[in-house]
Amino acid sequence: MKAVVITTPGGPEVLKLQEVEDPEVKDDDVLIKVEATALNRADTLQRQGKYPPPKGESEYPGLECSGTILSLGKNVSRWKVGDQVCALISGGGYAEKVAVPAGQVLPIPPGVSLKDAASFPEVACTVWSTVFMTSKLSSGETFLIHGGSSGIGTFAIQIAKYFGVKVFVTAGKLRFSYMCNQCC
Ligand SMILES: NC(=O)c1ccc[n+]([C@@H]2O[C@H](COP(=O)([O-])OP(=O)(O)OC[C@H]3O[C@@H](n4cnc5c(N)ncnc54)[C@H](OP(=O)(O)O)[C@@H]3O)[C@@H](O)[C@H]2O)c1
């Protein structure tokens, strides 16, 4: 398969499209044919040599992706070949195929295209784990979001409102008017 390889730490010019080995599919993994991936700040830090992937994980960048399931590890029953999904990954999204533990795979949200869904898992898992799992925000409570026009902020506003939370935000003036057109 082809993957975007960090040939040496540096600027964007060190990223090269190269022929590499297909990923190994472990028993708990699904193999995804990648439709799209996303750009996170961590990818640029990894490219500069400042954010190595966890030991044993793909060395290629790309922390989230969307695509179609090509094959399943023998322990996987939640998904089937051909399912369209998105996934939070430890690396390897900048490739034609990526192997992902099945527990890190999500369905495509209704009304979201397969391509756009590639930018969903990082922000969704970050907001869900911090705001709802750790802080246990619940219906009827009030939620102050600093940086409300950010990627994290706009997602947090929408999901908190969905759960019946009263939301206040702080944001820079220009970006705040952008946010109001998109989210409020
Ligand atoms: N996006 C993800 O999936 C993700 C996942 C894990 C962790 N994170 C972390 O979460 C944080 C936000 O990420 P993001 O993707 O949402 O970033 P982003 O879309 O680039 O937004 C950054 C926000 O920071 C605000 N900001 C910048 N300088 C500020 C300052 N001096 N005082 C107050 N606000 C300031 C900006 O608000 P104004 O324009 O209104 O000033 C902007 O809304 C980052 O630390 C990121 O590393 C993000």
PDB file of C-alpha atoms and ligand atoms in Angstrom:
ATOM      1  CA  MET A   1       0.000   0.000   0.000  1.00  0.00           C
ATOM      2  CA  LYS A   2       0.988   3.659  -0.162  1.00  0.00           C
ATOM      3  CA  ALA A   3       1.521   5.757   2.986  1.00  0.00           C
ATOM      4  CA  VAL A   4       2.744   9.241   3.816  1.00  0.00           C
ATOM      5  CA  VAL A   5       6.130   8.659   5.445  1.00  0.00           C
ATOM      6  CA  ILE A   6       8.071  11.062   7.693  1.00  0.00           C
ATOM      7  CA  THR A   7      11.429  10.571   5.984  1.00  0.00           C
ATOM      8  CA  THR A   8      13.320  12.661   8.586  1.00  0.00           C
ATOM      9  CA  PRO A   9      12.177  15.153  11.269  1.00  0.00           C
ATOM     10  CA  GLY A  10      11.398  18.547   9.715  1.00  0.00           C
ATOM     11  CA  GLY A  11       8.923  20.704   7.812  1.00  0.00           C
ATOM     12  CA  PRO A  12       6.125  19.614   5.472  1.00  0.00           C
ATOM     13  CA  GLU A  13       8.670  18.819   2.732  1.00  0.00           C
ATOM     14  CA  VAL A  14       9.874  15.721   4.654  1.00  0.00           C
ATOM     15  CA  LEU A  15       6.504  14.016   4.080  1.00  0.00           C
ATOM     16  CA  LYS A  16       6.776  11.616   1.116  1.00  0.00           C
ATOM     17  CA  LEU A  17       4.263   9.230  -0.413  1.00  0.00           C
ATOM     18  CA  GLN A  18       5.965   5.824  -0.430  1.00  0.00           C
ATOM     19  CA  GLU A  19       5.183   2.157  -1.013  1.00  0.00           C
ATOM     20  CA  VAL A  20       5.151   0.350   2.369  1.00  0.00           C
ATOM     21  CA  GLU A  21       4.048  -2.983   3.862  1.00  0.00           C
ATOM     22  CA  ASP A  22       0.342  -3.500   4.554  1.00  0.00           C
ATOM     23  CA  PRO A  23      -0.487  -3.267   8.295  1.00  0.00           C
ATOM     24  CA  GLU A  24      -0.709  -6.443  10.386  1.00  0.00           C
ATOM     25  CA  VAL A  25      -4.316  -7.167  11.445  1.00  0.00           C
ATOM     26  CA  LYS A  26      -4.390  -8.525  15.017  1.00  0.00           C
ATOM     27  CA  ASP A  27      -7.242 -10.637  16.438  1.00  0.00           C
ATOM     28  CA  ASP A  28      -9.081  -7.608  17.940  1.00  0.00           C
ATOM     29  CA  ASP A  29      -8.513  -5.313  14.936  1.00  0.00           C
ATOM     30  CA  VAL A  30     -10.441  -4.276  11.876  1.00  0.00           C
ATOM     31  CA  LEU A  31      -8.626  -3.344   8.670  1.00  0.00           C
ATOM     32  CA  ILE A  32      -9.954  -0.088   7.199  1.00  0.00           C
ATOM     33  CA  LYS A  33      -9.551   1.070   3.583  1.00  0.00           C
ATOM     34  CA  VAL A  34      -8.970   4.755   4.298  1.00  0.00           C
ATOM     35  CA  GLU A  35     -11.283   7.273   2.620  1.00  0.00           C
ATOM     36  CA  ALA A  36     -10.024  10.366   4.463  1.00  0.00           C
ATOM     37  CA  THR A  37      -7.885  11.375   7.409  1.00  0.00           C
ATOM     38  CA  ALA A  38      -7.463  14.629   9.339  1.00  0.00           C
ATOM     39  CA  LEU A  39      -4.716  17.017  10.352  1.00  0.00           C
ATOM     40  CA  ASN A  40      -4.141  17.409  14.090  1.00  0.00           C
ATOM     41  CA  ARG A  41      -1.493  19.505  15.803  1.00  0.00           C
ATOM     42  CA  ALA A  42       0.011  16.254  17.096  1.00  0.00           C
ATOM     43  CA  ASP A  43       0.699  15.198  13.474  1.00  0.00           C
ATOM     44  CA  THR A  44       2.805  18.306  12.901  1.00  0.00           C
ATOM     45  CA  LEU A  45       4.677  17.703  16.178  1.00  0.00           C
ATOM     46  CA  GLN A  46       5.306  14.080  15.163  1.00  0.00           C
ATOM     47  CA  ARG A  47       6.599  15.300  11.776  1.00  0.00           C
ATOM     48  CA  GLN A  48       9.082  17.529  13.644  1.00  0.00           C
ATOM     49  CA  GLY A  49      10.270  14.574  15.749  1.00  0.00           C
ATOM     50  CA  LYS A  50       8.668  15.904  18.953  1.00  0.00           C
ATOM     51  CA  TYR A  51       5.791  13.452  19.390  1.00  0.00           C
ATOM     52  CA  PRO A  52       6.794   9.838  18.680  1.00  0.00           C
ATOM     53  CA  PRO A  53       3.994   7.270  18.311  1.00  0.00           C
ATOM     54  CA  PRO A  54       3.422   4.869  21.232  1.00  0.00           C
ATOM     55  CA  LYS A  55       5.716   1.807  21.143  1.00  0.00           C
ATOM     56  CA  GLY A  56       4.527  -0.829  18.700  1.00  0.00           C
ATOM     57  CA  GLU A  57       2.084   1.505  16.902  1.00  0.00           C
ATOM     58  CA  SER A  58       2.217   2.647  13.270  1.00  0.00           C
ATOM     59  CA  GLU A  59       5.053   5.077  12.567  1.00  0.00           C
ATOM     60  CA  TYR A  60       2.975   6.891   9.943  1.00  0.00           C
ATOM     61  CA  PRO A  61       1.025  10.029  10.994  1.00  0.00           C
ATOM     62  CA  GLY A  62      -2.745  10.277  11.162  1.00  0.00           C
ATOM     63  CA  LEU A  63      -4.670   9.980  14.448  1.00  0.00           C
ATOM     64  CA  GLU A  64      -8.159   9.570  12.989  1.00  0.00           C
ATOM     65  CA  CYS A  65      -9.690   8.387   9.742  1.00  0.00           C
ATOM     66  CA  SER A  66     -12.815   7.282   7.954  1.00  0.00           C
ATOM     67  CA  GLY A  67     -13.260   4.476   5.472  1.00  0.00           C
ATOM     68  CA  THR A  68     -14.658   1.037   4.696  1.00  0.00           C
ATOM     69  CA  ILE A  69     -13.892  -2.169   6.599  1.00  0.00           C
ATOM     70  CA  LEU A  70     -11.868  -4.563   4.436  1.00  0.00           C
ATOM     71  CA  SER A  71     -11.318  -7.430   6.900  1.00  0.00           C
ATOM     72  CA  LEU A  72     -11.815  -8.415  10.546  1.00  0.00           C
ATOM     73  CA  GLY A  73      -9.607  -9.987  13.209  1.00  0.00           C
ATOM     74  CA  LYS A  74     -10.969 -13.308  14.486  1.00  0.00           C
ATOM     75  CA  ASN A  75     -12.302 -11.811  17.785  1.00  0.00           C
ATOM     76  CA  VAL A  76     -14.328  -9.027  16.126  1.00  0.00           C
ATOM     77  CA  SER A  77     -18.119  -9.453  15.941  1.00  0.00           C
ATOM     78  CA  ARG A  78     -19.334  -5.819  16.312  1.00  0.00           C
ATOM     79  CA  TRP A  79     -18.483  -4.897  12.689  1.00  0.00           C
ATOM     80  CA  LYS A  80     -18.705  -6.549   9.277  1.00  0.00           C
ATOM     81  CA  VAL A  81     -16.771  -6.252   6.033  1.00  0.00           C
ATOM     82  CA  GLY A  82     -18.099  -3.305   3.991  1.00  0.00           C
ATOM     83  CA  ASP A  83     -19.223  -1.206   6.987  1.00  0.00           C
ATOM     84  CA  GLN A  84     -18.478   2.496   6.605  1.00  0.00           C
ATOM     85  CA  VAL A  85     -16.831   3.743   9.803  1.00  0.00           C
ATOM     86  CA  CYS A  86     -14.555   6.313  11.375  1.00  0.00           C
ATOM     87  CA  ALA A  87     -11.881   5.585  13.971  1.00  0.00           C
ATOM     88  CA  LEU A  88      -9.592   7.046  16.600  1.00  0.00           C
ATOM     89  CA  ILE A  89      -6.128   5.643  15.942  1.00  0.00           C
ATOM     90  CA  SER A  90      -2.669   5.745  17.498  1.00  0.00           C
ATOM     91  CA  GLY A  91      -1.201   6.533  14.071  1.00  0.00           C
ATOM     92  CA  GLY A  92      -1.270   5.326  10.494  1.00  0.00           C
ATOM     93  CA  GLY A  93      -4.230   7.288   9.127  1.00  0.00           C
ATOM     94  CA  TYR A  94      -2.062   8.794   6.375  1.00  0.00           C
ATOM     95  CA  ALA A  95      -2.106   5.528   4.445  1.00  0.00           C
ATOM     96  CA  GLU A  96      -4.335   3.546   2.108  1.00  0.00           C
ATOM     97  CA  LYS A  97      -5.092   0.999   4.859  1.00  0.00           C
ATOM     98  CA  VAL A  98      -4.910   1.041   8.648  1.00  0.00           C
ATOM     99  CA  ALA A  99      -5.479  -1.676  11.279  1.00  0.00           C
ATOM    100  CA  VAL A 100      -7.458  -0.408  14.287  1.00  0.00           C
ATOM    101  CA  PRO A 101      -8.649  -2.093  17.510  1.00  0.00           C
ATOM    102  CA  ALA A 102     -12.401  -2.636  17.017  1.00  0.00           C
ATOM    103  CA  GLY A 103     -13.188  -0.724  20.230  1.00  0.00           C
ATOM    104  CA  GLN A 104     -11.813   2.469  18.673  1.00  0.00           C
ATOM    105  CA  VAL A 105     -14.144   2.296  15.674  1.00  0.00           C
ATOM    106  CA  LEU A 106     -17.327   4.377  15.466  1.00  0.00           C
ATOM    107  CA  PRO A 107     -20.282   4.422  13.056  1.00  0.00           C
ATOM    108  CA  ILE A 108     -20.581   7.371  10.662  1.00  0.00           C
ATOM    109  CA  PRO A 109     -22.925   9.896  12.353  1.00  0.00           C
ATOM    110  CA  PRO A 110     -26.216  10.392  10.462  1.00  0.00           C
ATOM    111  CA  GLY A 111     -26.029  13.337   8.059  1.00  0.00           C
ATOM    112  CA  VAL A 112     -22.212  13.354   7.981  1.00  0.00           C
ATOM    113  CA  SER A 113     -20.401  12.310   4.779  1.00  0.00           C
ATOM    114  CA  LEU A 114     -17.836   9.513   4.892  1.00  0.00           C
ATOM    115  CA  LYS A 115     -15.107  12.048   4.109  1.00  0.00           C
ATOM    116  CA  ASP A 116     -16.156  14.591   6.765  1.00  0.00           C
ATOM    117  CA  ALA A 117     -16.430  11.842   9.398  1.00  0.00           C
ATOM    118  CA  ALA A 118     -12.618  11.544   9.374  1.00  0.00           C
ATOM    119  CA  SER A 119     -12.466  14.708  11.498  1.00  0.00           C
ATOM    120  CA  PHE A 120     -15.025  13.478  14.056  1.00  0.00           C
ATOM    121  CA  PRO A 121     -13.319  10.893  16.359  1.00  0.00           C
ATOM    122  CA  GLU A 122     -10.565  13.060  17.951  1.00  0.00           C
ATOM    123  CA  VAL A 123     -12.817  15.923  18.927  1.00  0.00           C
ATOM    124  CA  ALA A 124     -15.736  13.690  19.913  1.00  0.00           C
ATOM    125  CA  CYS A 125     -13.618  11.388  22.116  1.00  0.00           C
ATOM    126  CA  THR A 126     -11.806  14.368  23.704  1.00  0.00           C
ATOM    127  CA  VAL A 127     -15.019  16.184  24.634  1.00  0.00           C
ATOM    128  CA  TRP A 128     -16.879  13.034  25.635  1.00  0.00           C
ATOM    129  CA  SER A 129     -14.086  11.708  27.877  1.00  0.00           C
ATOM    130  CA  THR A 130     -13.311  15.024  29.603  1.00  0.00           C
ATOM    131  CA  VAL A 131     -16.728  16.686  29.871  1.00  0.00           C
ATOM    132  CA  PHE A 132     -19.090  13.748  30.225  1.00  0.00           C
ATOM    133  CA  MET A 133     -17.080  10.733  31.488  1.00  0.00           C
ATOM    134  CA  THR A 134     -14.721  12.599  33.861  1.00  0.00           C
ATOM    135  CA  SER A 135     -16.718  15.710  34.822  1.00  0.00           C
ATOM    136  CA  LYS A 136     -20.130  14.045  34.451  1.00  0.00           C
ATOM    137  CA  LEU A 137     -21.894  17.096  32.990  1.00  0.00           C
ATOM    138  CA  SER A 138     -25.628  16.435  33.009  1.00  0.00           C
ATOM    139  CA  SER A 139     -28.947  17.826  31.875  1.00  0.00           C
ATOM    140  CA  GLY A 140     -30.026  21.011  33.682  1.00  0.00           C
ATOM    141  CA  GLU A 141     -26.458  22.029  34.616  1.00  0.00           C
ATOM    142  CA  THR A 142     -24.655  25.129  33.322  1.00  0.00           C
ATOM    143  CA  PHE A 143     -21.421  24.801  31.308  1.00  0.00           C
ATOM    144  CA  LEU A 144     -18.845  27.568  30.658  1.00  0.00           C
ATOM    145  CA  ILE A 145     -16.705  26.845  27.582  1.00  0.00           C
ATOM    146  CA  HIS A 146     -13.585  28.994  27.094  1.00  0.00           C
ATOM    147  CA  GLY A 147     -12.423  29.160  23.469  1.00  0.00           C
ATOM    148  CA  GLY A 148     -15.978  28.513  22.335  1.00  0.00           C
ATOM    149  CA  SER A 149     -15.126  29.099  18.653  1.00  0.00           C
ATOM    150  CA  SER A 150     -12.458  26.364  18.642  1.00  0.00           C
ATOM    151  CA  GLY A 151     -12.832  22.883  17.209  1.00  0.00           C
ATOM    152  CA  ILE A 152     -13.231  21.485  20.713  1.00  0.00           C
ATOM    153  CA  GLY A 153     -15.512  24.373  21.730  1.00  0.00           C
ATOM    154  CA  THR A 154     -17.936  24.102  18.818  1.00  0.00           C
ATOM    155  CA  PHE A 155     -18.304  20.358  19.343  1.00  0.00           C
ATOM    156  CA  ALA A 156     -18.768  20.819  23.108  1.00  0.00           C
ATOM    157  CA  ILE A 157     -21.477  23.464  22.554  1.00  0.00           C
ATOM    158  CA  GLN A 158     -23.476  21.227  20.237  1.00  0.00           C
ATOM    159  CA  ILE A 159     -23.357  18.069  22.336  1.00  0.00           C
ATOM    160  CA  ALA A 160     -24.009  19.929  25.614  1.00  0.00           C
ATOM    161  CA  LYS A 161     -27.073  21.631  24.122  1.00  0.00           C
ATOM    162  CA  TYR A 162     -28.244  18.260  22.820  1.00  0.00           C
ATOM    163  CA  PHE A 163     -28.147  16.944  26.417  1.00  0.00           C
ATOM    164  CA  GLY A 164     -30.144  19.910  27.773  1.00  0.00           C
ATOM    165  CA  VAL A 165     -27.221  21.811  29.318  1.00  0.00           C
ATOM    166  CA  LYS A 166     -27.201  25.636  29.519  1.00  0.00           C
ATOM    167  CA  VAL A 167     -24.040  26.804  27.725  1.00  0.00           C
ATOM    168  CA  PHE A 168     -21.985  30.000  28.074  1.00  0.00           C
ATOM    169  CA  VAL A 169     -18.852  30.615  26.017  1.00  0.00           C
ATOM    170  CA  THR A 170     -15.933  33.011  25.815  1.00  0.00           C
ATOM    171  CA  ALA A 171     -14.420  33.632  22.379  1.00  0.00           C
ATOM    172  CA  GLY A 172     -12.526  36.217  20.314  1.00  0.00           C
ATOM    173  CA  LYS A 173     -14.827  38.719  18.575  1.00  0.00           C
ATOM    174  CA  LEU A 174     -14.332  37.725  14.929  1.00  0.00           C
ATOM    175  CA  ARG A 175     -14.496  34.014  15.509  1.00  0.00           C
ATOM    176  CA  PHE A 176     -17.506  34.415  17.787  1.00  0.00           C
ATOM    177  CA  SER A 177     -19.651  35.768  14.937  1.00  0.00           C
ATOM    178  CA  TYR A 178     -18.509  32.823  12.804  1.00  0.00           C
ATOM    179  CA  MET A 179     -19.546  30.426  15.574  1.00  0.00           C
ATOM    180  CA  CYS A 180     -22.987  31.985  15.932  1.00  0.00           C
ATOM    181  CA  ASN A 181     -23.759  31.398  12.261  1.00  0.00           C
ATOM    182  CA  GLN A 182     -22.654  27.793  12.461  1.00  0.00           C
ATOM    183  CA  CYS A 183     -23.752  26.510  15.836  1.00  0.00           C
ATOM    184  CA  CYS A 184     -26.207  28.692  17.726  1.00  0.00           C
TER     185      CYS A 184
HETATM  186  N1  LIG B   1      -9.349  19.216  18.220  1.00  0.00           N
HETATM  187  C1  LIG B   1      -9.087  18.049  18.804  1.00  0.00           C
HETATM  188  O1  LIG B   1      -9.532  16.990  18.348  1.00  0.00           O
HETATM  189  C2  LIG B   1      -8.236  18.005  20.074  1.00  0.00           C
HETATM  190  C3  LIG B   1      -7.998  16.750  20.652  1.00  0.00           C
HETATM  191  C4  LIG B   1      -7.260  16.685  21.833  1.00  0.00           C
HETATM  192  C5  LIG B   1      -6.774  17.846  22.398  1.00  0.00           C
HETATM  193  N2  LIG B   1      -6.996  19.046  21.791  1.00  0.00           N
HETATM  194  C6  LIG B   1      -6.464  20.257  22.424  1.00  0.00           C
HETATM  195  O2  LIG B   1      -7.556  21.115  22.754  1.00  0.00           O
HETATM  196  C7  LIG B   1      -7.161  22.487  22.589  1.00  0.00           C
HETATM  197  C8  LIG B   1      -8.085  23.184  21.578  1.00  0.00           C
HETATM  198  O3  LIG B   1      -7.947  22.499  20.344  1.00  0.00           O
HETATM  199  P1  LIG B   1      -8.799  22.928  19.075  1.00  0.00           P
HETATM  200  O4  LIG B   1      -8.546  21.904  18.010  1.00  0.00           O
HETATM  201  O5  LIG B   1     -10.198  23.133  19.506  1.00  0.00           O
HETATM  202  O6  LIG B   1      -8.065  24.281  18.681  1.00  0.00           O
HETATM  203  P2  LIG B   1      -8.494  25.454  17.672  1.00  0.00           P
HETATM  204  O7  LIG B   1      -9.712  25.071  16.897  1.00  0.00           O
HETATM  205  O8  LIG B   1      -7.285  25.850  16.944  1.00  0.00           O
HETATM  206  O9  LIG B   1      -8.902  26.641  18.635  1.00  0.00           O
HETATM  207  C9  LIG B   1      -8.009  27.234  19.538  1.00  0.00           C
HETATM  208  C10 LIG B   1      -8.795  28.209  20.408  1.00  0.00           C
HETATM  209  O10 LIG B   1      -7.946  28.784  21.371  1.00  0.00           O
HETATM  210  C11 LIG B   1      -8.415  30.113  21.615  1.00  0.00           C
HETATM  211  N3  LIG B   1      -7.257  30.872  22.074  1.00  0.00           N
HETATM  212  C12 LIG B   1      -6.076  31.055  21.475  1.00  0.00           C
HETATM  213  N4  LIG B   1      -5.279  31.814  22.215  1.00  0.00           N
HETATM  214  C13 LIG B   1      -5.995  32.130  23.333  1.00  0.00           C
HETATM  215  C14 LIG B   1      -5.716  32.884  24.499  1.00  0.00           C
HETATM  216  N5  LIG B   1      -4.531  33.496  24.664  1.00  0.00           N
HETATM  217  N6  LIG B   1      -6.668  32.985  25.456  1.00  0.00           N
HETATM  218  C15 LIG B   1      -7.867  32.360  25.319  1.00  0.00           C
HETATM  219  N7  LIG B   1      -8.180  31.631  24.226  1.00  0.00           N
HETATM  220  C16 LIG B   1      -7.244  31.514  23.256  1.00  0.00           C
HETATM  221  C17 LIG B   1      -8.947  30.613  20.297  1.00  0.00           C
HETATM  222  O11 LIG B   1     -10.058  31.409  20.573  1.00  0.00           O
HETATM  223  P3  LIG B   1     -10.318  32.866  19.920  1.00  0.00           P
HETATM  224  O12 LIG B   1     -10.102  32.727  18.457  1.00  0.00           O
HETATM  225  O13 LIG B   1     -11.703  33.134  20.303  1.00  0.00           O
HETATM  226  O14 LIG B   1      -9.310  33.751  20.573  1.00  0.00           O
HETATM  227  C18 LIG B   1      -9.441  29.316  19.612  1.00  0.00           C
HETATM  228  O15 LIG B   1     -10.843  29.179  19.754  1.00  0.00           O
HETATM  229  C19 LIG B   1      -5.707  22.468  22.119  1.00  0.00           C
HETATM  230  O16 LIG B   1      -4.891  22.584  23.261  1.00  0.00           O
HETATM  231  C20 LIG B   1      -5.576  21.073  21.509  1.00  0.00           C
HETATM  232  O17 LIG B   1      -4.227  20.611  21.535  1.00  0.00           O
HETATM  233  C21 LIG B   1      -7.728  19.139  20.646  1.00  0.00           C
END
